[in-house]
């Protein structure tokens, strides 16, 4: 199973994860980032890079994280979402949003 990016990434987007991926499978949108499941080889090296523990194995998601499996697959192919290979600056106010648990409503429908 691929790894997936979950809710803590929303409005933070630290991007520490992207540079370690050997398959370049991260895809960025305005306020979130996802993993393209077609490229992920399940190596897990991205997991410890994320300062907010947003990356999990799709086979080990909680019930709350479960919708993010399909969401990663869908947004990885969505219009306007583009591959990202180099670290970028975190989003403004990331420190605030890192403390907020309920952020799903801030993503595109
Ligand atoms: Fe890339 Fe490996 Fe993370 Fe998959 S698990 S996104 S291949 S670093
Ligand atoms: Fe998001 Fe964590 Fe990467 S916040 S951009 S999954 S380092």
XYZ file of N, CA and C in Angstrom, residues 9-102:
282
model
N -1.139 18.155 7.525
C -0.425 18.928 6.488
C -1.191 20.165 6.035
N -2.509 20.137 6.152
C -3.337 21.223 5.614
C -2.970 22.553 6.268
N -2.760 23.564 5.443
C -2.392 24.927 5.863
C -0.979 25.020 6.458
N -0.245 23.911 6.475
C 1.143 23.927 6.958
C 2.098 23.735 5.775
N 1.994 22.601 5.132
C 2.778 22.268 3.941
C 4.271 22.564 4.144
N 4.862 21.860 5.082
C 6.274 22.114 5.423
C 7.234 21.718 4.305
N 6.880 20.741 3.510
C 7.640 20.234 2.349
C 8.993 19.597 2.677
N 9.260 19.321 3.929
C 10.487 18.574 4.264
C 10.469 17.191 3.611
N 9.282 16.687 3.360
C 9.109 15.337 2.836
C 9.567 15.178 1.386
N 9.435 16.223 0.575
C 9.554 16.026 -0.873
C 10.966 15.669 -1.338
N 11.962 16.203 -0.657
C 13.319 16.024 -1.165
C 13.880 14.630 -0.936
N 13.292 13.875 -0.028
C 13.826 12.537 0.243
C 13.161 11.460 -0.603
N 12.106 11.791 -1.305
C 11.362 10.768 -2.043
C 12.135 10.324 -3.290
N 12.473 9.043 -3.378
C 13.235 8.566 -4.536
C 12.406 8.475 -5.795
N 11.082 8.588 -5.659
C 10.200 8.413 -6.804
C 9.533 9.717 -7.237
N 9.842 10.807 -6.569
C 9.249 12.109 -6.909
C 7.728 12.022 -6.986
N 7.111 11.451 -5.977
C 5.657 11.271 -6.088
C 4.830 12.269 -5.287
N 5.427 13.334 -4.801
C 4.620 14.343 -4.114
C 4.037 15.339 -5.118
N 2.803 15.733 -4.861
C 2.074 16.652 -5.736
C 1.475 17.748 -4.856
N 1.671 19.001 -5.260
C 1.279 20.128 -4.409
C 0.069 20.875 -4.942
N -0.798 21.243 -4.003
C -1.901 22.145 -4.290
C -1.737 23.388 -3.428
N -2.748 24.239 -3.402
C -2.612 25.528 -2.727
C -2.285 25.448 -1.234
N -2.889 24.514 -0.532
C -2.684 24.479 0.923
C -2.481 23.062 1.466
N -2.048 22.159 0.604
C -1.906 20.753 0.987
C -0.999 20.090 -0.033
N -0.579 18.905 0.284
C 0.303 18.171 -0.604
C -0.100 16.708 -0.504
N -0.042 15.989 -1.599
C -0.450 14.584 -1.583
C 0.632 13.712 -2.209
N 0.466 12.407 -2.026
C 1.358 11.418 -2.633
C 0.602 10.722 -3.760
N 1.231 10.676 -4.928
C 0.628 9.955 -6.050
C 0.818 8.454 -5.807
N -0.268 7.722 -5.584
C -0.127 6.294 -5.255
C 0.478 5.480 -6.392
N 0.411 5.993 -7.611
C 0.971 5.253 -8.740
C 2.501 5.257 -8.717
N 3.095 6.213 -7.998
C 4.555 6.292 -7.962
C 5.169 5.770 -6.680
N 4.407 5.764 -5.611
C 4.948 5.419 -4.292
C 5.373 3.959 -4.204
N 6.598 3.738 -3.744
C 7.112 2.365 -3.598
C 7.131 1.918 -2.135
N 6.457 2.649 -1.280
C 6.279 2.251 0.130
C 7.595 2.179 0.897
N 8.536 3.054 0.549
C 9.839 2.968 1.226
C 9.811 3.575 2.619
N 8.889 4.488 2.865
C 8.665 5.131 4.167
C 9.698 6.173 4.573
N 10.638 6.502 3.721
C 11.668 7.462 4.155
C 11.102 8.861 4.370
N 9.967 9.159 3.756
C 9.366 10.482 3.944
C 8.718 10.649 5.317
N 8.331 9.555 5.927
C 7.531 9.624 7.164
C 8.199 10.435 8.272
N 9.439 10.150 8.633
C 10.035 10.897 9.754
C 10.406 12.335 9.403
N 10.354 12.693 8.130
C 10.695 14.066 7.737
C 9.609 15.066 8.106
N 8.382 14.607 8.225
C 7.271 15.537 8.441
C 7.190 15.968 9.910
N 7.291 17.285 10.157
C 7.282 17.750 11.546
C 5.934 17.625 12.233
N 4.865 17.376 11.450
C 3.544 17.232 12.077
C 2.970 15.819 11.897
N 3.821 14.880 11.543
C 3.431 13.457 11.436
C 2.208 13.261 10.539
N 2.227 13.912 9.388
C 1.071 13.833 8.495
C 1.092 12.619 7.574
N 2.237 11.952 7.443
C 2.354 10.888 6.443
C 2.207 9.515 7.109
N 1.277 8.731 6.568
C 1.006 7.412 7.144
C 0.866 6.373 6.032
N 1.014 5.129 6.411
C 0.818 4.025 5.477
C -0.679 3.852 5.242
N -1.076 3.754 4.002
C -2.498 3.618 3.688
C -3.105 2.368 4.325
N -2.281 1.390 4.607
C -2.781 0.156 5.218
C -2.977 0.301 6.721
N -2.522 1.423 7.279
C -2.576 1.589 8.739
C -3.362 2.827 9.156
N -4.173 3.371 8.254
C -4.913 4.590 8.594
C -5.984 4.310 9.647
N -6.260 5.322 10.457
C -7.381 5.242 11.384
C -8.665 5.512 10.603
N -9.798 5.334 11.247
C -11.062 5.611 10.551
C -11.151 7.081 10.156
N -10.579 7.963 10.968
C -10.604 9.394 10.627
C -9.683 9.702 9.447
N -8.597 8.953 9.330
C -7.647 9.188 8.235
C -8.071 8.491 6.949
N -8.963 7.529 7.017
C -9.313 6.693 5.869
C -9.698 7.481 4.610
N -10.477 8.581 4.726
C -10.834 9.318 3.513
C -9.629 9.901 2.769
N -8.509 10.014 3.455
C -7.328 10.600 2.812
C -6.674 9.660 1.805
N -6.990 8.382 1.856
C -6.430 7.457 0.869
C -6.971 7.809 -0.520
N -8.284 7.922 -0.632
C -8.884 8.297 -1.922
C -8.563 9.749 -2.268
N -8.487 10.586 -1.259
C -8.210 12.004 -1.502
C -6.820 12.207 -2.109
N -5.818 11.476 -1.614
C -4.480 11.573 -2.198
C -4.508 11.147 -3.660
N -5.179 10.029 -3.950
C -5.231 9.529 -5.325
C -5.929 10.527 -6.248
N -6.998 11.139 -5.742
C -7.760 12.062 -6.588
C -7.000 13.375 -6.808
N -6.494 13.965 -5.749
C -5.832 15.262 -5.893
C -4.495 15.145 -6.630
N -3.868 13.972 -6.601
C -2.606 13.793 -7.324
C -2.796 13.977 -8.829
N -4.036 13.777 -9.299
C -4.333 13.925 -10.737
C -5.202 15.156 -11.014
N -5.447 15.960 -10.005
C -6.395 17.070 -10.168
C -5.776 18.232 -10.934
N -6.633 18.935 -11.633
C -6.194 20.102 -12.395
C -5.622 21.146 -11.441
N -4.476 21.672 -11.794
C -3.862 22.712 -10.985
C -2.930 22.197 -9.907
N -2.939 20.887 -9.675
C -2.024 20.291 -8.705
C -0.779 19.820 -9.466
N 0.404 20.172 -8.975
C 1.613 19.932 -9.755
C 2.680 19.199 -8.943
N 3.492 18.375 -9.602
C 4.572 17.675 -8.897
C 5.518 18.666 -8.212
N 5.996 18.297 -7.044
C 6.923 19.141 -6.301
C 8.107 18.281 -5.870
N 9.300 18.736 -6.188
C 10.503 17.952 -5.889
C 11.465 18.681 -4.969
N 11.307 19.981 -4.869
C 12.210 20.772 -4.036
C 11.457 21.371 -2.862
N 12.140 21.454 -1.741
C 11.532 22.029 -0.547
C 11.126 23.476 -0.810
N 10.009 23.872 -0.248
C 9.500 25.235 -0.392
C 9.301 25.793 1.013
N 9.075 27.086 1.114
C 8.827 27.653 2.437
C 7.458 27.179 2.925
N 7.326 26.900 4.214
C 6.007 26.514 4.746
C 5.013 27.643 4.512
N 3.732 27.305 4.576
C 2.708 28.316 4.372
C 2.709 29.324 5.529
N 2.272 30.570 5.269
C 2.191 31.552 6.341
C 1.284 31.023 7.451
N 1.571 31.319 8.660
C 0.751 30.888 9.803
C 0.777 29.381 10.017
N 1.802 28.714 9.480
C 1.900 27.260 9.680
C 1.967 26.897 11.161
N 2.598 27.736 11.964
C 2.741 27.417 13.390
C 1.364 27.364 14.063
N 0.494 28.283 13.668
C -0.877 28.256 14.194
C -1.613 27.013 13.723
N -1.574 26.760 12.412
C -2.346 25.656 11.846
C -1.833 24.294 12.272
N -0.582 24.223 12.657
C -0.046 22.947 13.144
C -0.728 22.511 14.438
N -1.346 23.457 15.132
C -2.025 23.149 16.397
C -3.512 22.857 16.204
N -4.013 23.022 14.974
C -5.440 22.857 14.702
C -5.697 21.452 14.146
N -6.592 20.717 14.753
C -6.836 19.334 14.336
C -7.842 19.238 13.189
N -8.891 20.030 13.230
C -9.979 19.910 12.256
C -9.769 20.887 11.103
